[in-house]
């Protein structure tokens, strides 16, 4: 009987705490964050592009397109653009070269960030340094998805684009919350997205019925459609982000069903790897 009484009391206390957390969360007010990055027609179309030629093609198709760039880091602190899916090409080549020359230190690391920019750029002939994007496309907005969570990546990224008027056209995104937080300490006036820990925390708090009380410091809610083979967001999360006056960017959009879902949620930004296909879904012409 005593155990039953303690159990009932515990559930009552838990229920009161959950209710108090929800009341507190629902009472919070969030002003709309205005920034030049969000200027222009909505939704913002964001295309993933990892070479200067691909950026040029995207800008020709749609002049106000934003570019999603996967930012990597070399051993000598040069930020460059390359999807992580392509790392294996370089590392396998180094492994083969090492086997052919066993006495020469060629395979110096298991990660791309352990190699100097000169070797990386020599192997990936079309791989641009980050500063080239800003230098050659001075009117274009960029979503910088910082992939490599390495020492001083935040300061290296800031220094690389400092001289190219990045304030109004830079959104920082990363799976690692610590990376975004570090950049934000240096450049609080830039725009910031959503880390994987952010998404997991929102979904966890939603399952506990206290979503409104969870912490989210990003300016934009950015999410793929799936994360670890599970939905990366749900309607409750979208509604909560809207209540907080956060803009919502979804993608990459790979199917018409995903486009329909993003449209239903009235996403402020649509991310794609295939710009012509997305423009067709939007019923927009080949050039804007």
PDB file of C-alpha atoms in Angstrom:
ATOM      1  CA  UNK A   1       0.000   0.000   0.000  1.00  0.00           C
ATOM      2  CA  UNK A   2       2.836   2.360   0.852  1.00  0.00           C
ATOM      3  CA  UNK A   3       4.514   1.667  -2.513  1.00  0.00           C
ATOM      4  CA  UNK A   4       1.259   2.400  -4.336  1.00  0.00           C
ATOM      5  CA  UNK A   5       0.853   5.663  -2.422  1.00  0.00           C
ATOM      6  CA  UNK A   6       4.430   6.746  -3.240  1.00  0.00           C
ATOM      7  CA  UNK A   7       3.919   5.850  -6.903  1.00  0.00           C
ATOM      8  CA  UNK A   8       0.691   7.859  -7.124  1.00  0.00           C
ATOM      9  CA  UNK A   9       2.324  10.838  -5.415  1.00  0.00           C
ATOM     10  CA  UNK A  10       5.293  10.647  -7.791  1.00  0.00           C
ATOM     11  CA  UNK A  11       3.012  10.742 -10.826  1.00  0.00           C
ATOM     12  CA  UNK A  12       1.106  13.666  -9.359  1.00  0.00           C
ATOM     13  CA  UNK A  13       4.315  15.607  -8.774  1.00  0.00           C
ATOM     14  CA  UNK A  14       5.507  14.785 -12.299  1.00  0.00           C
ATOM     15  CA  UNK A  15       2.188  15.913 -13.734  1.00  0.00           C
ATOM     16  CA  UNK A  16       2.384  19.208 -11.846  1.00  0.00           C
ATOM     17  CA  UNK A  17       5.951  19.791 -13.061  1.00  0.00           C
ATOM     18  CA  UNK A  18       4.971  19.087 -16.676  1.00  0.00           C
ATOM     19  CA  UNK A  19       1.984  21.424 -16.374  1.00  0.00           C
ATOM     20  CA  UNK A  20       4.124  24.190 -14.863  1.00  0.00           C
ATOM     21  CA  UNK A  21       6.735  23.770 -17.614  1.00  0.00           C
ATOM     22  CA  UNK A  22       4.061  24.026 -20.305  1.00  0.00           C
ATOM     23  CA  UNK A  23       2.465  27.082 -18.705  1.00  0.00           C
ATOM     24  CA  UNK A  24       5.862  28.768 -18.452  1.00  0.00           C
ATOM     25  CA  UNK A  25       6.775  27.891 -22.027  1.00  0.00           C
ATOM     26  CA  UNK A  26       3.448  29.016 -23.476  1.00  0.00           C
ATOM     27  CA  UNK A  27       3.813  32.355 -21.700  1.00  0.00           C
ATOM     28  CA  UNK A  28       7.088  33.229 -23.432  1.00  0.00           C
ATOM     29  CA  UNK A  29       6.962  35.833 -26.199  1.00  0.00           C
ATOM     30  CA  UNK A  30       9.284  35.740 -29.215  1.00  0.00           C
ATOM     31  CA  UNK A  31       9.690  38.743 -31.525  1.00  0.00           C
ATOM     32  CA  UNK A  32      10.118  38.228 -35.258  1.00  0.00           C
ATOM     33  CA  UNK A  33      13.802  38.345 -36.203  1.00  0.00           C
ATOM     34  CA  UNK A  34      14.274  40.665 -39.149  1.00  0.00           C
ATOM     35  CA  UNK A  35      17.430  40.403 -41.242  1.00  0.00           C
ATOM     36  CA  UNK A  36      18.521  41.341 -44.755  1.00  0.00           C
ATOM     37  CA  UNK A  37      19.105  37.658 -45.512  1.00  0.00           C
ATOM     38  CA  UNK A  38      15.335  37.187 -45.621  1.00  0.00           C
ATOM     39  CA  UNK A  39      14.684  40.013 -48.056  1.00  0.00           C
ATOM     40  CA  UNK A  40      13.078  39.270 -51.409  1.00  0.00           C
ATOM     41  CA  UNK A  41      10.261  36.945 -52.434  1.00  0.00           C
ATOM     42  CA  UNK A  42       9.343  33.882 -50.422  1.00  0.00           C
ATOM     43  CA  UNK A  43       9.971  31.039 -50.287  1.00  0.00           C
ATOM     44  CA  UNK A  44      13.727  31.409 -50.516  1.00  0.00           C
ATOM     45  CA  UNK A  45      15.088  28.795 -52.910  1.00  0.00           C
ATOM     46  CA  UNK A  46      18.327  27.251 -51.655  1.00  0.00           C
ATOM     47  CA  UNK A  47      20.362  24.985 -53.905  1.00  0.00           C
ATOM     48  CA  UNK A  48      23.291  22.800 -52.908  1.00  0.00           C
ATOM     49  CA  UNK A  49      26.298  23.611 -55.093  1.00  0.00           C
ATOM     50  CA  UNK A  50      29.886  22.487 -54.539  1.00  0.00           C
ATOM     51  CA  UNK A  51      31.710  24.107 -57.469  1.00  0.00           C
ATOM     52  CA  UNK A  52      31.886  27.605 -58.926  1.00  0.00           C
ATOM     53  CA  UNK A  53      30.374  26.352 -62.183  1.00  0.00           C
ATOM     54  CA  UNK A  54      27.360  24.928 -60.345  1.00  0.00           C
ATOM     55  CA  UNK A  55      26.851  28.209 -58.522  1.00  0.00           C
ATOM     56  CA  UNK A  56      27.020  30.065 -61.827  1.00  0.00           C
ATOM     57  CA  UNK A  57      24.428  27.745 -63.358  1.00  0.00           C
ATOM     58  CA  UNK A  58      22.109  28.221 -60.383  1.00  0.00           C
ATOM     59  CA  UNK A  59      22.392  32.010 -60.467  1.00  0.00           C
ATOM     60  CA  UNK A  60      21.610  31.997 -64.198  1.00  0.00           C
ATOM     61  CA  UNK A  61      18.463  29.956 -63.582  1.00  0.00           C
ATOM     62  CA  UNK A  62      17.335  32.079 -60.650  1.00  0.00           C
ATOM     63  CA  UNK A  63      19.183  35.276 -59.853  1.00  0.00           C
ATOM     64  CA  UNK A  64      18.013  35.485 -56.228  1.00  0.00           C
ATOM     65  CA  UNK A  65      18.816  31.868 -55.379  1.00  0.00           C
ATOM     66  CA  UNK A  66      20.692  31.152 -52.160  1.00  0.00           C
ATOM     67  CA  UNK A  67      23.566  28.663 -52.205  1.00  0.00           C
ATOM     68  CA  UNK A  68      23.992  25.849 -49.702  1.00  0.00           C
ATOM     69  CA  UNK A  69      27.726  25.159 -49.289  1.00  0.00           C
ATOM     70  CA  UNK A  70      29.227  22.287 -47.290  1.00  0.00           C
ATOM     71  CA  UNK A  71      32.225  23.924 -45.638  1.00  0.00           C
ATOM     72  CA  UNK A  72      35.242  21.767 -44.867  1.00  0.00           C
ATOM     73  CA  UNK A  73      38.588  22.544 -43.271  1.00  0.00           C
ATOM     74  CA  UNK A  74      42.111  21.617 -44.293  1.00  0.00           C
ATOM     75  CA  UNK A  75      44.967  21.002 -41.883  1.00  0.00           C
ATOM     76  CA  UNK A  76      46.338  24.478 -42.628  1.00  0.00           C
ATOM     77  CA  UNK A  77      42.975  26.109 -41.775  1.00  0.00           C
ATOM     78  CA  UNK A  78      41.744  26.825 -45.288  1.00  0.00           C
ATOM     79  CA  UNK A  79      37.926  26.515 -45.495  1.00  0.00           C
ATOM     80  CA  UNK A  80      36.823  24.903 -48.751  1.00  0.00           C
ATOM     81  CA  UNK A  81      33.643  23.470 -50.275  1.00  0.00           C
ATOM     82  CA  UNK A  82      33.092  19.724 -50.622  1.00  0.00           C
ATOM     83  CA  UNK A  83      30.313  17.277 -49.643  1.00  0.00           C
ATOM     84  CA  UNK A  84      31.505  14.767 -47.055  1.00  0.00           C
ATOM     85  CA  UNK A  85      30.271  11.934 -49.293  1.00  0.00           C
ATOM     86  CA  UNK A  86      33.262  12.555 -51.558  1.00  0.00           C
ATOM     87  CA  UNK A  87      35.943  12.127 -48.880  1.00  0.00           C
ATOM     88  CA  UNK A  88      36.302   8.438 -49.644  1.00  0.00           C
ATOM     89  CA  UNK A  89      37.716   9.187 -53.104  1.00  0.00           C
ATOM     90  CA  UNK A  90      40.661  11.112 -51.677  1.00  0.00           C
ATOM     91  CA  UNK A  91      41.311   8.745 -48.778  1.00  0.00           C
ATOM     92  CA  UNK A  92      41.237   5.621 -50.965  1.00  0.00           C
ATOM     93  CA  UNK A  93      43.661   7.243 -53.412  1.00  0.00           C
ATOM     94  CA  UNK A  94      46.014   8.062 -50.547  1.00  0.00           C
ATOM     95  CA  UNK A  95      45.739   4.515 -49.247  1.00  0.00           C
ATOM     96  CA  UNK A  96      46.648   3.067 -52.631  1.00  0.00           C
ATOM     97  CA  UNK A  97      49.516   5.513 -52.990  1.00  0.00           C
ATOM     98  CA  UNK A  98      50.777   4.549 -49.535  1.00  0.00           C
ATOM     99  CA  UNK A  99      50.723   0.842 -50.430  1.00  0.00           C
ATOM    100  CA  UNK A 100      52.797   1.570 -53.515  1.00  0.00           C
ATOM    101  CA  UNK A 101      55.275   3.640 -51.469  1.00  0.00           C
ATOM    102  CA  UNK A 102      55.428   1.992 -48.012  1.00  0.00           C
ATOM    103  CA  UNK A 103      58.444   3.970 -46.767  1.00  0.00           C
ATOM    104  CA  UNK A 104      56.976   7.405 -47.581  1.00  0.00           C
ATOM    105  CA  UNK A 105      54.530   9.071 -45.127  1.00  0.00           C
ATOM    106  CA  UNK A 106      51.592   9.605 -47.527  1.00  0.00           C
ATOM    107  CA  UNK A 107      48.556   8.359 -45.578  1.00  0.00           C
ATOM    108  CA  UNK A 108      48.931  10.890 -42.767  1.00  0.00           C
ATOM    109  CA  UNK A 109      45.365  10.704 -41.451  1.00  0.00           C
ATOM    110  CA  UNK A 110      41.942   9.081 -41.748  1.00  0.00           C
ATOM    111  CA  UNK A 111      40.070  12.381 -42.177  1.00  0.00           C
ATOM    112  CA  UNK A 112      40.221  14.985 -44.901  1.00  0.00           C
ATOM    113  CA  UNK A 113      40.838  17.699 -42.306  1.00  0.00           C
ATOM    114  CA  UNK A 114      44.213  16.115 -41.543  1.00  0.00           C
ATOM    115  CA  UNK A 115      45.588  16.951 -45.004  1.00  0.00           C
ATOM    116  CA  UNK A 116      46.890  20.290 -46.331  1.00  0.00           C
ATOM    117  CA  UNK A 117      44.813  22.364 -48.753  1.00  0.00           C
ATOM    118  CA  UNK A 118      47.431  21.989 -51.494  1.00  0.00           C
ATOM    119  CA  UNK A 119      46.944  18.202 -51.609  1.00  0.00           C
ATOM    120  CA  UNK A 120      43.163  18.446 -51.382  1.00  0.00           C
ATOM    121  CA  UNK A 121      42.940  21.039 -54.140  1.00  0.00           C
ATOM    122  CA  UNK A 122      45.310  19.051 -56.331  1.00  0.00           C
ATOM    123  CA  UNK A 123      43.082  15.969 -56.053  1.00  0.00           C
ATOM    124  CA  UNK A 124      39.689  17.712 -56.336  1.00  0.00           C
ATOM    125  CA  UNK A 125      40.478  19.977 -59.256  1.00  0.00           C
ATOM    126  CA  UNK A 126      37.204  21.935 -59.125  1.00  0.00           C
ATOM    127  CA  UNK A 127      37.014  22.300 -55.369  1.00  0.00           C
ATOM    128  CA  UNK A 128      36.871  26.002 -54.467  1.00  0.00           C
ATOM    129  CA  UNK A 129      38.063  27.701 -51.324  1.00  0.00           C
ATOM    130  CA  UNK A 130      35.182  29.270 -49.401  1.00  0.00           C
ATOM    131  CA  UNK A 131      36.384  32.809 -50.071  1.00  0.00           C
ATOM    132  CA  UNK A 132      36.042  32.223 -53.836  1.00  0.00           C
ATOM    133  CA  UNK A 133      32.266  31.864 -53.446  1.00  0.00           C
ATOM    134  CA  UNK A 134      31.976  35.232 -51.740  1.00  0.00           C
ATOM    135  CA  UNK A 135      34.509  36.890 -54.026  1.00  0.00           C
ATOM    136  CA  UNK A 136      32.994  35.746 -57.322  1.00  0.00           C
ATOM    137  CA  UNK A 137      29.326  36.084 -56.324  1.00  0.00           C
ATOM    138  CA  UNK A 138      29.147  39.332 -54.330  1.00  0.00           C
ATOM    139  CA  UNK A 139      25.322  39.576 -54.446  1.00  0.00           C
ATOM    140  CA  UNK A 140      24.520  35.963 -53.572  1.00  0.00           C
ATOM    141  CA  UNK A 141      23.330  34.677 -50.215  1.00  0.00           C
ATOM    142  CA  UNK A 142      25.017  31.609 -48.718  1.00  0.00           C
ATOM    143  CA  UNK A 143      23.995  28.943 -46.226  1.00  0.00           C
ATOM    144  CA  UNK A 144      27.326  27.770 -44.851  1.00  0.00           C
ATOM    145  CA  UNK A 145      26.885  24.244 -43.557  1.00  0.00           C
ATOM    146  CA  UNK A 146      30.045  23.754 -41.492  1.00  0.00           C
ATOM    147  CA  UNK A 147      30.765  20.025 -41.606  1.00  0.00           C
ATOM    148  CA  UNK A 148      34.146  19.645 -39.931  1.00  0.00           C
ATOM    149  CA  UNK A 149      34.036  20.205 -36.185  1.00  0.00           C
ATOM    150  CA  UNK A 150      37.754  20.869 -35.757  1.00  0.00           C
ATOM    151  CA  UNK A 151      39.834  23.273 -33.705  1.00  0.00           C
ATOM    152  CA  UNK A 152      39.411  26.948 -34.683  1.00  0.00           C
ATOM    153  CA  UNK A 153      36.992  26.204 -37.527  1.00  0.00           C
ATOM    154  CA  UNK A 154      34.830  29.111 -36.357  1.00  0.00           C
ATOM    155  CA  UNK A 155      37.592  31.702 -36.585  1.00  0.00           C
ATOM    156  CA  UNK A 156      38.893  30.295 -39.892  1.00  0.00           C
ATOM    157  CA  UNK A 157      35.451  30.602 -41.525  1.00  0.00           C
ATOM    158  CA  UNK A 158      34.960  34.157 -40.240  1.00  0.00           C
ATOM    159  CA  UNK A 159      38.428  35.268 -41.378  1.00  0.00           C
ATOM    160  CA  UNK A 160      38.029  33.686 -44.831  1.00  0.00           C
ATOM    161  CA  UNK A 161      34.988  35.793 -45.778  1.00  0.00           C
ATOM    162  CA  UNK A 162      35.527  38.875 -43.606  1.00  0.00           C
ATOM    163  CA  UNK A 163      36.425  41.124 -46.520  1.00  0.00           C
ATOM    164  CA  UNK A 164      33.450  40.196 -48.740  1.00  0.00           C
ATOM    165  CA  UNK A 165      30.479  41.851 -46.978  1.00  0.00           C
ATOM    166  CA  UNK A 166      29.147  38.654 -45.370  1.00  0.00           C
ATOM    167  CA  UNK A 167      26.821  40.279 -42.820  1.00  0.00           C
ATOM    168  CA  UNK A 168      23.647  40.475 -44.928  1.00  0.00           C
ATOM    169  CA  UNK A 169      24.132  37.264 -46.886  1.00  0.00           C
ATOM    170  CA  UNK A 170      25.385  34.601 -44.500  1.00  0.00           C
ATOM    171  CA  UNK A 171      23.439  31.928 -42.640  1.00  0.00           C
ATOM    172  CA  UNK A 172      25.513  29.563 -40.502  1.00  0.00           C
ATOM    173  CA  UNK A 173      24.332  25.962 -40.288  1.00  0.00           C
ATOM    174  CA  UNK A 174      25.989  22.903 -38.731  1.00  0.00           C
ATOM    175  CA  UNK A 175      25.109  19.534 -37.272  1.00  0.00           C
ATOM    176  CA  UNK A 176      27.350  20.512 -34.337  1.00  0.00           C
ATOM    177  CA  UNK A 177      25.772  23.038 -31.976  1.00  0.00           C
ATOM    178  CA  UNK A 178      29.171  23.983 -30.559  1.00  0.00           C
ATOM    179  CA  UNK A 179      30.328  25.140 -34.001  1.00  0.00           C
ATOM    180  CA  UNK A 180      27.375  27.471 -34.503  1.00  0.00           C
ATOM    181  CA  UNK A 181      27.689  28.791 -30.951  1.00  0.00           C
ATOM    182  CA  UNK A 182      31.381  29.531 -31.491  1.00  0.00           C
ATOM    183  CA  UNK A 183      30.758  31.427 -34.728  1.00  0.00           C
ATOM    184  CA  UNK A 184      27.898  33.335 -33.112  1.00  0.00           C
ATOM    185  CA  UNK A 185      30.200  34.577 -30.370  1.00  0.00           C
ATOM    186  CA  UNK A 186      32.316  36.212 -33.091  1.00  0.00           C
ATOM    187  CA  UNK A 187      29.483  37.300 -35.403  1.00  0.00           C
ATOM    188  CA  UNK A 188      26.174  37.648 -33.535  1.00  0.00           C
ATOM    189  CA  UNK A 189      24.787  39.744 -36.408  1.00  0.00           C
ATOM    190  CA  UNK A 190      24.786  36.799 -38.835  1.00  0.00           C
ATOM    191  CA  UNK A 191      21.859  34.371 -39.132  1.00  0.00           C
ATOM    192  CA  UNK A 192      21.961  30.948 -37.461  1.00  0.00           C
ATOM    193  CA  UNK A 193      20.206  27.666 -38.165  1.00  0.00           C
ATOM    194  CA  UNK A 194      19.558  24.359 -36.432  1.00  0.00           C
ATOM    195  CA  UNK A 195      21.917  21.662 -35.193  1.00  0.00           C
ATOM    196  CA  UNK A 196      21.193  17.949 -34.869  1.00  0.00           C
ATOM    197  CA  UNK A 197      21.101  18.258 -31.046  1.00  0.00           C
ATOM    198  CA  UNK A 198      18.482  21.009 -31.474  1.00  0.00           C
ATOM    199  CA  UNK A 199      16.261  18.725 -33.557  1.00  0.00           C
ATOM    200  CA  UNK A 200      16.653  15.785 -31.175  1.00  0.00           C
ATOM    201  CA  UNK A 201      15.873  17.992 -28.174  1.00  0.00           C
ATOM    202  CA  UNK A 202      12.723  19.412 -29.793  1.00  0.00           C
ATOM    203  CA  UNK A 203      11.443  15.942 -30.659  1.00  0.00           C
ATOM    204  CA  UNK A 204      12.257  14.626 -27.183  1.00  0.00           C
ATOM    205  CA  UNK A 205      10.505  17.491 -25.409  1.00  0.00           C
ATOM    206  CA  UNK A 206       7.528  17.066 -27.715  1.00  0.00           C
ATOM    207  CA  UNK A 207       7.253  13.421 -26.654  1.00  0.00           C
ATOM    208  CA  UNK A 208       7.224  14.618 -23.016  1.00  0.00           C
ATOM    209  CA  UNK A 209       4.469  17.154 -23.769  1.00  0.00           C
ATOM    210  CA  UNK A 210       6.686  20.111 -22.825  1.00  0.00           C
ATOM    211  CA  UNK A 211       7.797  21.246 -26.287  1.00  0.00           C
ATOM    212  CA  UNK A 212       6.999  24.895 -25.550  1.00  0.00           C
ATOM    213  CA  UNK A 213       9.537  24.959 -22.717  1.00  0.00           C
ATOM    214  CA  UNK A 214      12.524  23.644 -24.664  1.00  0.00           C
ATOM    215  CA  UNK A 215      15.441  25.893 -25.526  1.00  0.00           C
ATOM    216  CA  UNK A 216      16.126  26.843 -29.138  1.00  0.00           C
ATOM    217  CA  UNK A 217      18.551  29.669 -29.908  1.00  0.00           C
ATOM    218  CA  UNK A 218      18.558  29.448 -33.713  1.00  0.00           C
ATOM    219  CA  UNK A 219      17.110  32.175 -35.912  1.00  0.00           C
ATOM    220  CA  UNK A 220      15.805  29.670 -38.476  1.00  0.00           C
ATOM    221  CA  UNK A 221      14.458  26.144 -38.033  1.00  0.00           C
ATOM    222  CA  UNK A 222      16.290  24.118 -40.688  1.00  0.00           C
ATOM    223  CA  UNK A 223      15.541  20.413 -40.995  1.00  0.00           C
ATOM    224  CA  UNK A 224      15.789  17.546 -43.459  1.00  0.00           C
ATOM    225  CA  UNK A 225      12.721  15.353 -43.832  1.00  0.00           C
ATOM    226  CA  UNK A 226      14.412  12.441 -42.070  1.00  0.00           C
ATOM    227  CA  UNK A 227      17.171  12.103 -39.505  1.00  0.00           C
ATOM    228  CA  UNK A 228      18.626   8.691 -38.632  1.00  0.00           C
ATOM    229  CA  UNK A 229      15.855   7.146 -40.775  1.00  0.00           C
ATOM    230  CA  UNK A 230      13.145   8.789 -38.674  1.00  0.00           C
ATOM    231  CA  UNK A 231      11.101  11.971 -39.248  1.00  0.00           C
ATOM    232  CA  UNK A 232      13.178  15.015 -38.321  1.00  0.00           C
ATOM    233  CA  UNK A 233      10.125  17.085 -37.386  1.00  0.00           C
ATOM    234  CA  UNK A 234       6.381  16.837 -36.956  1.00  0.00           C
ATOM    235  CA  UNK A 235       3.412  19.181 -36.982  1.00  0.00           C
ATOM    236  CA  UNK A 236       3.830  20.026 -33.301  1.00  0.00           C
ATOM    237  CA  UNK A 237       7.410  21.168 -33.872  1.00  0.00           C
ATOM    238  CA  UNK A 238       6.402  23.286 -36.874  1.00  0.00           C
ATOM    239  CA  UNK A 239       3.535  24.890 -34.929  1.00  0.00           C
ATOM    240  CA  UNK A 240       5.884  25.667 -32.035  1.00  0.00           C
ATOM    241  CA  UNK A 241       8.461  27.214 -34.350  1.00  0.00           C
ATOM    242  CA  UNK A 242       5.726  29.370 -35.879  1.00  0.00           C
ATOM    243  CA  UNK A 243       4.612  30.432 -32.405  1.00  0.00           C
ATOM    244  CA  UNK A 244       8.189  31.555 -31.774  1.00  0.00           C
ATOM    245  CA  UNK A 245       8.224  33.514 -35.050  1.00  0.00           C
ATOM    246  CA  UNK A 246      11.013  31.346 -36.465  1.00  0.00           C
ATOM    247  CA  UNK A 247      11.332  30.964 -40.211  1.00  0.00           C
ATOM    248  CA  UNK A 248      11.291  27.387 -41.468  1.00  0.00           C
ATOM    249  CA  UNK A 249      13.629  25.929 -44.107  1.00  0.00           C
ATOM    250  CA  UNK A 250      13.043  22.322 -45.201  1.00  0.00           C
ATOM    251  CA  UNK A 251      14.942  19.946 -47.458  1.00  0.00           C
ATOM    252  CA  UNK A 252      16.601  18.800 -49.532  1.00  0.00           C
ATOM    253  CA  UNK A 253      13.326  18.250 -51.376  1.00  0.00           C
ATOM    254  CA  UNK A 254      13.696  15.117 -53.475  1.00  0.00           C
ATOM    255  CA  UNK A 255      10.109  14.124 -54.258  1.00  0.00           C
ATOM    256  CA  UNK A 256       6.806  15.780 -55.097  1.00  0.00           C
ATOM    257  CA  UNK A 257       5.458  14.397 -51.812  1.00  0.00           C
ATOM    258  CA  UNK A 258       8.140  16.223 -49.865  1.00  0.00           C
ATOM    259  CA  UNK A 259       7.394  19.375 -51.827  1.00  0.00           C
ATOM    260  CA  UNK A 260       3.708  19.017 -50.948  1.00  0.00           C
ATOM    261  CA  UNK A 261       4.584  18.590 -47.273  1.00  0.00           C
ATOM    262  CA  UNK A 262       6.839  21.665 -47.301  1.00  0.00           C
ATOM    263  CA  UNK A 263       4.084  23.624 -49.044  1.00  0.00           C
ATOM    264  CA  UNK A 264       1.510  22.497 -46.490  1.00  0.00           C
ATOM    265  CA  UNK A 265       3.730  23.856 -43.732  1.00  0.00           C
ATOM    266  CA  UNK A 266       4.293  27.056 -45.777  1.00  0.00           C
ATOM    267  CA  UNK A 267       8.070  26.689 -45.520  1.00  0.00           C
ATOM    268  CA  UNK A 268       9.959  29.973 -45.846  1.00  0.00           C
ATOM    269  CA  UNK A 269      12.908  28.237 -47.478  1.00  0.00           C
ATOM    270  CA  UNK A 270      13.086  25.235 -49.816  1.00  0.00           C
ATOM    271  CA  UNK A 271      16.385  23.356 -50.079  1.00  0.00           C
ATOM    272  CA  UNK A 272      17.161  21.351 -53.214  1.00  0.00           C
ATOM    273  CA  UNK A 273      19.904  19.508 -55.036  1.00  0.00           C
ATOM    274  CA  UNK A 274      18.039  19.845 -58.354  1.00  0.00           C
ATOM    275  CA  UNK A 275      17.109  23.465 -59.043  1.00  0.00           C
ATOM    276  CA  UNK A 276      15.326  22.984 -62.409  1.00  0.00           C
ATOM    277  CA  UNK A 277      13.107  20.303 -60.885  1.00  0.00           C
ATOM    278  CA  UNK A 278      12.189  22.486 -57.898  1.00  0.00           C
ATOM    279  CA  UNK A 279      11.430  25.457 -60.168  1.00  0.00           C
ATOM    280  CA  UNK A 280       9.039  23.240 -62.122  1.00  0.00           C
ATOM    281  CA  UNK A 281       7.277  22.260 -58.904  1.00  0.00           C
ATOM    282  CA  UNK A 282       7.022  25.947 -58.036  1.00  0.00           C
ATOM    283  CA  UNK A 283       5.629  26.705 -61.513  1.00  0.00           C
ATOM    284  CA  UNK A 284       8.383  29.206 -62.073  1.00  0.00           C
ATOM    285  CA  UNK A 285      10.093  29.888 -65.389  1.00  0.00           C
ATOM    286  CA  UNK A 286      13.638  28.753 -66.213  1.00  0.00           C
ATOM    287  CA  UNK A 287      15.015  32.200 -65.395  1.00  0.00           C
ATOM    288  CA  UNK A 288      14.102  34.737 -62.733  1.00  0.00           C
TER     289      UNK A 288
END
